[in-house]
Amino acid sequence: MAPAIAIKDLSKTYETGFEALKRVNLDIERGELFALLGPNGAGKTTLISIVCGLIKATGGTVKVEGHDIVTDYRAARSLIGLVPQELTTEAFETVRATVSFSRGLFGLKKDPAHVENVLRQLSLWDKRDNKIITLSGGMKRRVLIAKALAHEPRVLFLDEPTAGVDVELRRDMWEIVRGLRESGVTIILTTHYIEEAEEMADRVGVINNGEIILVEEKSELMQKLGRKRLILQLGSTISAIPDGLASYDLELSGQGDELVYTYDTHGGRTGITNLMNDLRDSGLRLKDLQTKQDSLEKIFVDLVHKD
Amino acid sequence: MNYRAILAIYQFEMNRTKRTIFQSVVSPVISTALYFVVFGAAIGSQISEVEGISYGAFIVPGLTMLSILTQSISNASFGIYFPRFTGTIYEVMSAPVSFIEIVIGYVGAAATKAVLVGSIILITATFFVDLRIEHPVWMVAFLLLTAITFSLFGFIIGIWSANFEQLQFVPLLVVTPLAFLGGSFYSINMLPEFWQKVTLLNPAVYLISGFRWSFYGQADVNVLLSFGMTFVFLGICLVLIRRIFKSGYRLRA
């Protein structure tokens, strides 16, 4: 069975000469939830836009469930739903009209029952006759999802669906996405949020400078992500780490007034309690402390830079 | 052929007309009615007949054509420019819809609106002047052909425009002057011989002359030439649109 999305040697160079994608290869399996991560300008949206037919590739091929997006574009596009990053909605249309319009665009006959089902699923049914201009940002985001689901797609692209969305709504979105995935829809989502990938993705891909630099199962990724840093601000400067603390994964930084302890949050014991005890025994006085966790994006960009 | 998509785009555009009924339909009708009052009833009563037709009746085909031209262009150009401006065009471009289907949907709706406005203007005119239509089939043919041709032209302008200023540029500074100078308010035979020849370079002359012939059986230029020139312009628009869609110009980077 052909994968949901098969991308082979995909390249895109814009007229300005900017090389947005450099021979990208990526397969996304049917039914999986794939999170695509990368910094701004990495090529995420370009990649999605090519698959969805919004941008022309310079080289390479893309197939959606075996259908080429250029030579067999009708079959390929009819399988895809796209939720764009920007809140681009028709201001003066009603919610129900705009969702019905989307269904018509994909060549499907009117199905008020399906439209009602989608609107109810997204808690939009009460707003069905409201003009989109009167809705909040979060509701507009839901309308975009409803439009993308109007034609019952088998592959759904969510381009940063929770960008600028409050925590509660983000949780709602996760529930919606989870429900879709359970119904068998293949989902490709781009995000900046580590919790999002952690919460939902089966696999995670990282794109940077137009190249896919890593594709991993989430479980493997979490091991790398599980590492956190405890930053200990000392009351005075020291020239070296005291012998009593040599067994810890510590690094002296700042002006010699900062100790950084790296630990694994997924491990049963983080060693923090022992470290604190040994710090006291070493006679070091603490001024402040904080913990830091790198974003998924930063971790992988850092990895690339190391290469 | 994705007929449902064509219908969806067409209905979407027609709904926009319903929402903006004043701007889309009432406003052009009122302004044209004012022309009839001023040029037909007030000034027209002081002007002798033109080629055996009362001045008020003489200007009806030209005024209707003027409205058809401006309405076709503004409806079609705005129809495609606005989704480009707001970004909602993404949905059409990512749907299983061919370029021909997109054009039929948008241009079909724009032409329908223009014909609607043109028809209402003709009906309005009957309240002011004594109107007769000698060749109704040709009249309808000219009406439809002009509406479709200039809606295609408007569609091209809507894709070409990078901002609202450019969107207004061609309709205001090119089309309206050409229509005014193309014999909307006078017969080109009234001009000095030199300007009669210069005027023949104006494509609006052929449209207005042919349309007027379908009403009163009198034309400034041969009616077949009028019809042929409209087809030539239609052909140019179709070639341009084909090139736009093949290259993805301003629609697909």
XYZ file of C-alpha atoms in Angstrom:
560
model
C 0.000 0.000 0.000
C 1.397 3.388 -1.005
C 2.229 5.699 1.897
C -0.083 8.611 2.649
C 2.590 11.003 1.427
C 5.714 10.047 -0.514
C 8.120 12.912 -1.113
C 11.135 12.242 -3.308
C 14.028 14.620 -4.013
C 11.744 17.614 -3.602
C 13.396 20.949 -4.327
C 12.152 24.491 -4.460
C 14.119 27.552 -5.494
C 12.154 30.800 -5.577
C 12.610 33.394 -8.310
C 14.704 35.435 -5.894
C 17.210 32.575 -5.877
C 16.305 31.513 -2.341
C 16.576 27.745 -2.022
C 13.674 26.846 0.267
C 13.872 23.060 -0.118
C 16.932 20.969 -0.957
C 16.152 17.481 -2.271
C 13.794 16.545 0.542
C 12.869 12.873 0.953
C 10.117 11.895 3.349
C 7.477 9.191 3.628
C 4.472 9.606 5.894
C 2.558 6.443 6.632
C -1.198 6.163 6.489
C -2.948 6.882 9.744
C 0.056 8.339 11.546
C 0.346 11.720 13.169
C 3.532 13.310 11.983
C 4.870 16.480 13.573
C 7.131 18.603 11.413
C 9.295 20.978 13.378
C 11.699 23.671 12.376
C 12.531 27.314 12.941
C 10.904 30.107 10.985
C 11.996 30.025 7.357
C 13.116 26.401 7.599
C 10.861 25.311 4.737
C 7.873 23.847 6.617
C 5.207 25.934 4.926
C 6.890 25.651 1.519
C 6.842 21.863 1.867
C 3.172 21.809 2.840
C 2.279 24.323 0.132
C 3.870 22.184 -2.570
C 2.050 19.041 -1.434
C -1.250 20.957 -1.395
C -0.711 22.534 -4.814
C -0.184 26.136 -3.722
C 3.426 26.325 -4.884
C 5.151 24.630 -7.795
C 8.168 22.466 -7.028
C 11.403 23.082 -8.881
C 12.323 19.402 -8.816
C 11.301 16.045 -7.403
C 7.958 14.337 -6.953
C 5.184 14.101 -4.377
C 2.574 11.367 -4.287
C -0.523 11.303 -2.093
C -1.677 7.724 -1.557
C 0.037 6.916 -4.863
C -1.399 9.855 -6.840
C 1.127 12.298 -8.282
C 0.306 15.883 -7.266
C 1.037 17.209 -10.764
C -0.042 14.558 -13.272
C -2.946 13.298 -11.161
C -3.683 16.442 -9.197
C -7.440 15.982 -8.935
C -7.155 12.616 -7.194
C -4.260 13.790 -5.028
C -5.863 17.047 -3.889
C -9.257 15.506 -3.222
C -7.581 13.422 -0.489
C -6.046 16.441 1.242
C -7.422 18.952 3.706
C -5.371 22.019 4.567
C -5.599 24.255 7.604
C -3.336 27.209 6.834
C -1.242 29.071 9.333
C -2.848 32.473 8.745
C -6.433 33.113 9.782
C -7.608 33.558 6.223
C -11.378 33.437 6.223
C -14.149 35.124 4.303
C -15.256 37.869 6.672
C -18.861 38.272 5.573
C -19.868 34.675 4.935
C -21.665 32.646 7.565
C -19.938 29.657 9.134
C -22.257 27.138 7.522
C -22.061 28.773 4.074
C -18.272 28.843 4.041
C -18.013 25.182 5.077
C -20.549 24.175 2.416
C -18.574 26.183 -0.140
C -15.434 24.206 0.710
C -17.290 20.948 0.159
C -18.528 22.134 -3.231
C -15.023 23.159 -4.294
C -13.931 19.572 -3.831
C -16.657 18.381 -6.171
C -18.869 16.785 -3.532
C -22.623 17.137 -3.478
C -24.253 19.021 -0.647
C -24.477 17.050 2.575
C -26.029 19.154 5.355
C -25.774 16.205 7.764
C -21.994 15.975 7.316
C -21.571 19.738 7.609
C -23.649 19.680 10.808
C -21.543 16.835 12.157
C -18.292 18.712 11.477
C -19.639 21.908 13.022
C -20.836 20.072 16.110
C -17.506 18.269 16.426
C -15.762 21.642 16.470
C -18.311 23.298 18.782
C -19.351 25.619 15.972
C -22.942 24.501 15.558
C -24.280 27.323 17.737
C -22.389 29.798 15.567
C -23.493 28.287 12.241
C -25.419 31.346 11.087
C -22.957 33.894 12.450
C -20.814 35.888 10.077
C -17.175 34.894 10.405
C -16.122 38.488 11.085
C -18.018 38.338 14.398
C -16.078 35.299 15.683
C -13.060 35.283 17.986
C -9.623 34.229 16.728
C -9.989 30.782 18.256
C -13.375 30.280 16.633
C -11.993 31.386 13.265
C -9.285 28.757 13.651
C -12.010 26.171 14.201
C -13.797 27.406 11.078
C -10.619 26.807 9.092
C -10.464 23.264 10.424
C -14.145 22.746 9.607
C -13.524 23.944 6.038
C -10.623 21.530 5.704
C -12.804 18.661 6.960
C -15.806 19.533 4.788
C -14.768 17.140 2.026
C -13.833 14.261 4.356
C -10.076 14.282 3.620
C -7.872 11.280 4.324
C -4.779 13.431 4.845
C -4.941 16.596 6.914
C -2.270 19.290 7.036
C -2.323 21.538 10.065
C 0.123 24.380 9.656
C 0.793 25.658 13.178
C -2.821 25.221 14.267
C -2.217 26.424 17.806
C -0.037 29.454 17.067
C -1.361 32.369 19.093
C -4.061 30.232 20.677
C -4.645 30.261 24.448
C -3.885 27.209 26.549
C -7.481 26.082 26.942
C -8.181 26.270 23.237
C -4.910 24.527 22.497
C -6.056 21.616 24.654
C -9.356 21.596 22.750
C -7.447 21.505 19.476
C -5.431 18.554 20.677
C -8.655 16.724 21.481
C -10.009 17.469 18.024
C -6.806 16.314 16.338
C -6.738 13.175 18.454
C -10.316 12.400 17.469
C -9.487 12.833 13.798
C -6.518 10.569 14.081
C -8.627 7.911 15.725
C -10.985 8.104 12.770
C -8.084 7.075 10.535
C -7.066 10.459 9.097
C -3.346 10.892 8.468
C -2.263 14.133 10.109
C 0.782 16.229 9.404
C 1.200 19.122 11.765
C 3.815 21.793 12.028
C 4.362 23.339 15.397
C 6.735 25.245 17.612
C 5.400 23.705 20.791
C 7.285 20.839 22.348
C 4.221 19.722 24.328
C 2.270 19.435 21.117
C 4.681 16.990 19.523
C 5.101 15.215 22.844
C 1.379 14.980 23.405
C 0.293 13.731 20.040
C 2.872 12.801 17.428
C 3.817 9.269 16.439
C 6.879 10.513 14.643
C 8.672 13.799 14.537
C 10.613 15.288 11.648
C 12.874 18.288 11.888
C 13.502 20.575 8.955
C 16.138 23.252 8.871
C 17.488 25.331 5.992
C 15.346 23.397 3.558
C 16.619 19.983 4.602
C 15.016 17.247 6.655
C 17.701 16.726 9.245
C 16.016 14.140 11.378
C 12.986 11.857 11.424
C 12.483 9.848 14.587
C 9.881 7.942 16.536
C 8.597 10.083 19.349
C 9.716 7.606 22.006
C 13.345 7.898 20.900
C 13.026 11.600 20.698
C 11.699 11.905 24.199
C 14.926 10.507 25.585
C 16.762 13.411 24.055
C 14.049 15.782 25.108
C 13.947 14.429 28.619
C 17.082 16.285 29.548
C 16.688 19.447 31.560
C 19.107 21.922 33.088
C 19.116 23.213 36.639
C 20.931 26.539 36.816
C 22.361 27.341 40.233
C 23.316 30.947 40.843
C 26.078 31.011 43.461
C 26.511 33.675 46.127
C 30.229 33.954 45.283
C 32.508 33.035 42.406
C 34.553 29.811 42.316
C 37.423 28.838 40.014
C 36.648 25.107 39.825
C 33.945 22.631 40.696
C 34.580 21.362 44.232
C 35.791 17.744 44.508
C 32.715 16.821 46.539
C 30.541 17.552 43.480
C 32.741 15.803 40.892
C 30.336 12.899 40.496
C 27.564 15.150 39.154
C 27.077 16.244 35.549
C 27.937 19.825 36.406
C 29.344 22.652 34.347
C 30.758 25.900 35.658
C 29.627 28.882 33.638
C 28.951 32.603 33.808
C 31.715 34.461 35.639
C 32.349 31.387 37.764
C 29.184 32.154 39.727
C 26.887 29.699 37.986
C 26.675 25.922 38.062
C 24.605 24.106 35.428
C 23.346 20.631 36.306
C 21.938 18.514 33.457
C 19.540 15.738 34.423
C 16.999 13.361 32.940
C 13.389 14.084 33.864
C 12.249 10.671 32.677
C 14.627 8.865 35.016
C 13.199 7.738 38.335
C 15.767 9.773 40.259
C 16.985 13.109 39.068
C 19.722 13.398 41.700
C 18.629 16.914 42.631
C 18.108 16.179 46.321
C 21.564 14.627 46.667
C 23.095 17.487 44.739
C 21.519 20.008 47.082
C 22.815 18.158 50.115
C 26.325 17.933 48.650
C 26.234 21.600 47.667
C 25.522 22.505 51.285
C 28.305 20.185 52.475
C 30.723 21.844 50.038
C 30.016 25.161 51.714
C 28.560 26.794 48.597
C 25.866 29.379 49.145
C 22.994 29.650 46.596
C 21.611 33.011 45.506
C 19.004 31.768 43.045
C 18.068 28.758 40.976
C 16.017 27.996 37.891
C 15.344 25.112 35.518
C 15.411 25.297 31.742
C 14.282 23.006 28.984
C 15.275 23.675 25.404
C 12.526 23.736 22.837
C 12.445 20.776 20.527
C 13.294 23.089 17.726
C 16.362 24.467 19.458
C 17.617 21.042 20.447
C 17.643 19.901 16.856
C 18.962 23.098 15.409
C 21.763 22.850 17.946
C 22.371 19.277 16.853
C 22.718 20.387 13.257
C 25.063 23.172 14.145
C 27.244 20.678 15.976
C 27.464 18.666 12.738
C -14.975 18.540 -15.202
C -15.621 19.553 -11.577
C -19.067 21.095 -12.171
C -19.813 21.358 -8.463
C -16.709 23.475 -7.941
C -17.752 25.786 -10.778
C -21.179 26.072 -9.193
C -19.671 26.667 -5.738
C -17.502 29.551 -7.012
C -20.377 30.945 -9.085
C -22.821 30.845 -6.171
C -20.239 32.311 -3.812
C -19.762 35.279 -6.132
C -23.490 35.718 -6.690
C -24.046 35.667 -2.920
C -21.515 38.463 -2.653
C -23.680 40.445 -5.073
C -26.736 39.791 -2.932
C -24.897 41.010 0.153
C -23.768 44.161 -1.627
C -26.905 44.722 -3.665
C -26.709 48.500 -3.386
C -23.151 48.746 -4.600
C -23.529 45.998 -7.210
C -26.879 46.734 -8.788
C -28.682 49.760 -7.391
C -25.736 52.148 -7.634
C -25.011 51.670 -11.396
C -28.722 51.852 -12.147
C -29.109 55.143 -10.279
C -26.074 56.702 -11.949
C -27.289 55.629 -15.394
C -30.764 56.952 -14.654
C -29.102 60.289 -13.854
C -27.458 60.250 -17.289
C -30.890 59.775 -18.848
C -32.335 62.624 -16.851
C -29.468 65.015 -17.653
C -28.550 64.070 -21.217
C -31.827 62.542 -22.322
C -34.529 64.708 -20.788
C -32.790 68.000 -19.850
C -30.039 68.605 -22.425
C -31.394 66.024 -24.882
C -34.603 67.969 -25.397
C -32.472 70.837 -26.770
C -30.542 68.569 -29.123
C -31.914 67.670 -32.527
C -32.267 64.028 -33.520
C -29.124 62.053 -34.282
C -29.459 59.981 -37.425
C -33.220 60.135 -37.105
C -33.290 58.993 -33.469
C -34.130 61.219 -30.505
C -30.961 61.988 -28.543
C -32.304 60.346 -25.377
C -32.917 57.076 -27.211
C -29.654 57.379 -29.144
C -27.509 57.266 -25.997
C -29.253 54.214 -24.471
C -27.101 51.547 -26.182
C -23.894 53.477 -25.453
C -24.796 53.991 -21.798
C -25.765 50.355 -21.416
C -22.513 49.278 -23.022
C -20.581 51.666 -20.764
C -22.164 49.997 -17.730
C -21.573 46.501 -19.088
C -17.895 47.291 -19.642
C -17.272 48.845 -16.237
C -19.406 46.321 -14.359
C -17.803 43.317 -16.058
C -14.328 44.576 -15.326
C -14.936 45.671 -11.752
C -16.879 42.532 -10.788
C -14.370 40.099 -12.232
C -11.258 41.968 -11.129
C -12.521 42.389 -7.572
C -13.813 38.805 -7.486
C -10.360 37.312 -7.981
C -8.266 40.104 -6.453
C -10.003 40.102 -3.071
C -9.318 36.420 -2.241
C -5.734 37.033 -3.331
C -5.575 40.033 -1.014
C -7.106 38.247 1.989
C -5.327 34.952 1.320
C -8.497 32.885 0.978
C -7.450 32.017 -2.579
C -5.434 29.176 -0.987
C -8.589 27.133 -0.808
C -9.397 27.383 -4.498
C -5.791 26.728 -5.470
C -5.549 23.620 -3.286
C -8.879 22.163 -4.428
C -9.162 19.617 -7.250
C -10.187 22.364 -9.648
C -8.667 23.128 -13.046
C -7.855 26.656 -14.135
C -10.609 26.530 -16.739
C -13.133 25.705 -14.018
C -11.864 28.581 -11.864
C -12.232 30.992 -14.796
C -15.732 29.752 -15.662
C -16.839 30.179 -12.033
C -15.483 33.700 -11.499
C -15.985 35.071 -15.020
C -19.418 33.459 -15.328
C -20.580 35.190 -12.157
C -19.079 38.548 -13.161
C -20.673 38.360 -16.618
C -24.034 37.398 -15.105
C -23.953 40.427 -12.830
C -22.986 42.707 -15.720
C -25.828 41.363 -17.897
C -28.181 41.783 -14.965
C -27.158 45.415 -14.515
C -27.323 46.011 -18.291
C -30.819 44.556 -18.465
C -32.026 46.638 -15.532
C -30.602 49.748 -17.191
C -32.445 48.951 -20.412
C -35.663 48.474 -18.473
C -35.009 51.741 -16.615
C -34.435 53.474 -19.953
C -37.930 52.581 -21.131
C -39.277 54.896 -18.420
C -37.431 57.852 -19.933
C -37.235 57.260 -23.677
C -39.031 55.495 -26.461
C -36.905 52.393 -26.939
C -37.081 49.982 -29.846
C -34.975 46.899 -30.523
C -34.802 45.930 -34.204
C -32.488 42.928 -33.843
C -33.113 41.411 -30.396
C -31.074 38.263 -31.041
C -28.046 40.321 -32.048
C -28.643 42.610 -29.088
C -28.500 39.654 -26.696
C -25.470 38.260 -28.523
C -23.590 41.579 -28.206
C -24.618 41.891 -24.577
C -23.402 38.416 -23.655
C -20.247 38.518 -25.736
C -19.211 41.904 -24.343
C -19.985 40.874 -20.766
C -17.954 37.660 -21.092
C -15.058 39.313 -22.915
C -14.699 42.168 -20.448
C -15.191 39.916 -17.457
C -12.236 37.929 -18.765
C -10.343 41.199 -19.123
C -11.303 42.133 -15.550
C -10.158 38.729 -14.332
C -6.745 39.392 -15.914
C -6.580 42.800 -14.212
C -7.507 41.176 -10.875
C -4.614 38.753 -11.198
C -2.159 41.346 -12.478
C -2.928 43.938 -9.779
C -0.515 44.042 -6.893
C -2.600 46.567 -4.932
C -5.952 48.336 -4.892
C -4.569 51.283 -6.833
C -3.628 49.080 -9.766
C -7.022 47.419 -9.523
C -8.666 50.800 -10.176
C -6.125 52.023 -12.708
C -7.291 50.287 -15.895
C -11.064 50.639 -15.357
C -10.850 54.316 -14.444
C -8.052 55.600 -16.614
C -8.342 53.385 -19.681
C -11.751 51.779 -20.061
C -14.007 54.670 -19.007
C -12.301 57.220 -21.321
C -12.358 54.735 -24.204
C -16.065 54.072 -23.664
C -16.863 57.801 -23.434
C -14.831 58.551 -26.551
C -16.140 55.471 -28.335
C -19.420 57.052 -29.310
C -21.537 56.515 -26.216
C -22.952 60.029 -26.496
C -22.443 60.804 -30.181
C -22.140 59.228 -33.565
C -18.531 59.177 -34.759
C -19.840 60.580 -38.049
C -20.278 63.848 -36.144
C -16.490 64.095 -35.718
C -14.063 65.743 -38.170
C -12.757 63.241 -40.735
C -9.318 62.946 -39.105
C -10.746 62.114 -35.673
C -13.178 59.653 -37.258
C -10.164 57.655 -38.418
C -8.347 57.963 -35.083
C -11.482 56.840 -33.272
C -11.446 53.583 -35.235
C -8.423 52.586 -33.130
C -10.687 52.616 -30.092
C -12.076 49.095 -29.509
C -15.097 50.523 -27.650
C -16.304 52.065 -30.919
C -16.995 48.609 -32.359
C -18.863 47.429 -29.288
C -21.053 50.522 -29.016
C -21.679 50.777 -32.746
C -22.666 47.114 -33.042
C -24.867 47.309 -29.987
C -26.579 50.454 -31.240
C -27.169 48.773 -34.618
C -29.025 45.959 -32.854
C -31.419 48.618 -31.492
C -31.921 51.042 -34.370
C -30.386 49.313 -37.395
C -27.812 52.100 -37.753
C -24.111 51.720 -37.143
C -20.921 53.786 -37.349
C -18.998 50.734 -38.551
C -20.074 47.528 -40.242
C -21.847 45.259 -37.762
C -19.854 42.191 -38.776
C -16.660 44.136 -38.177
C -18.023 45.065 -34.740
C -18.781 41.468 -33.967
C -15.421 40.325 -35.343
C -13.476 42.889 -33.276
C -15.245 41.754 -30.109
C -14.188 38.195 -30.918
C -10.614 39.343 -31.519
C -10.564 40.945 -28.061
C -12.108 37.809 -26.563
C -9.364 35.753 -28.232
C -6.632 38.014 -26.835
C -8.078 37.693 -23.307
C -8.283 33.901 -23.584
C -4.669 33.659 -24.777
C -3.523 35.902 -21.907
C -5.451 33.879 -19.320
C -4.024 30.653 -20.666
C -0.527 32.082 -20.320
C -1.238 33.303 -16.778
C -2.412 29.894 -15.667
C 0.347 27.990 -17.432
C 2.985 30.123 -15.736
C 1.137 30.366 -12.409
C 1.666 34.144 -12.586
C 0.790 35.723 -9.223
C -1.268 32.687 -8.251
C 1.152 29.825 -7.808
C 4.768 30.722 -6.988
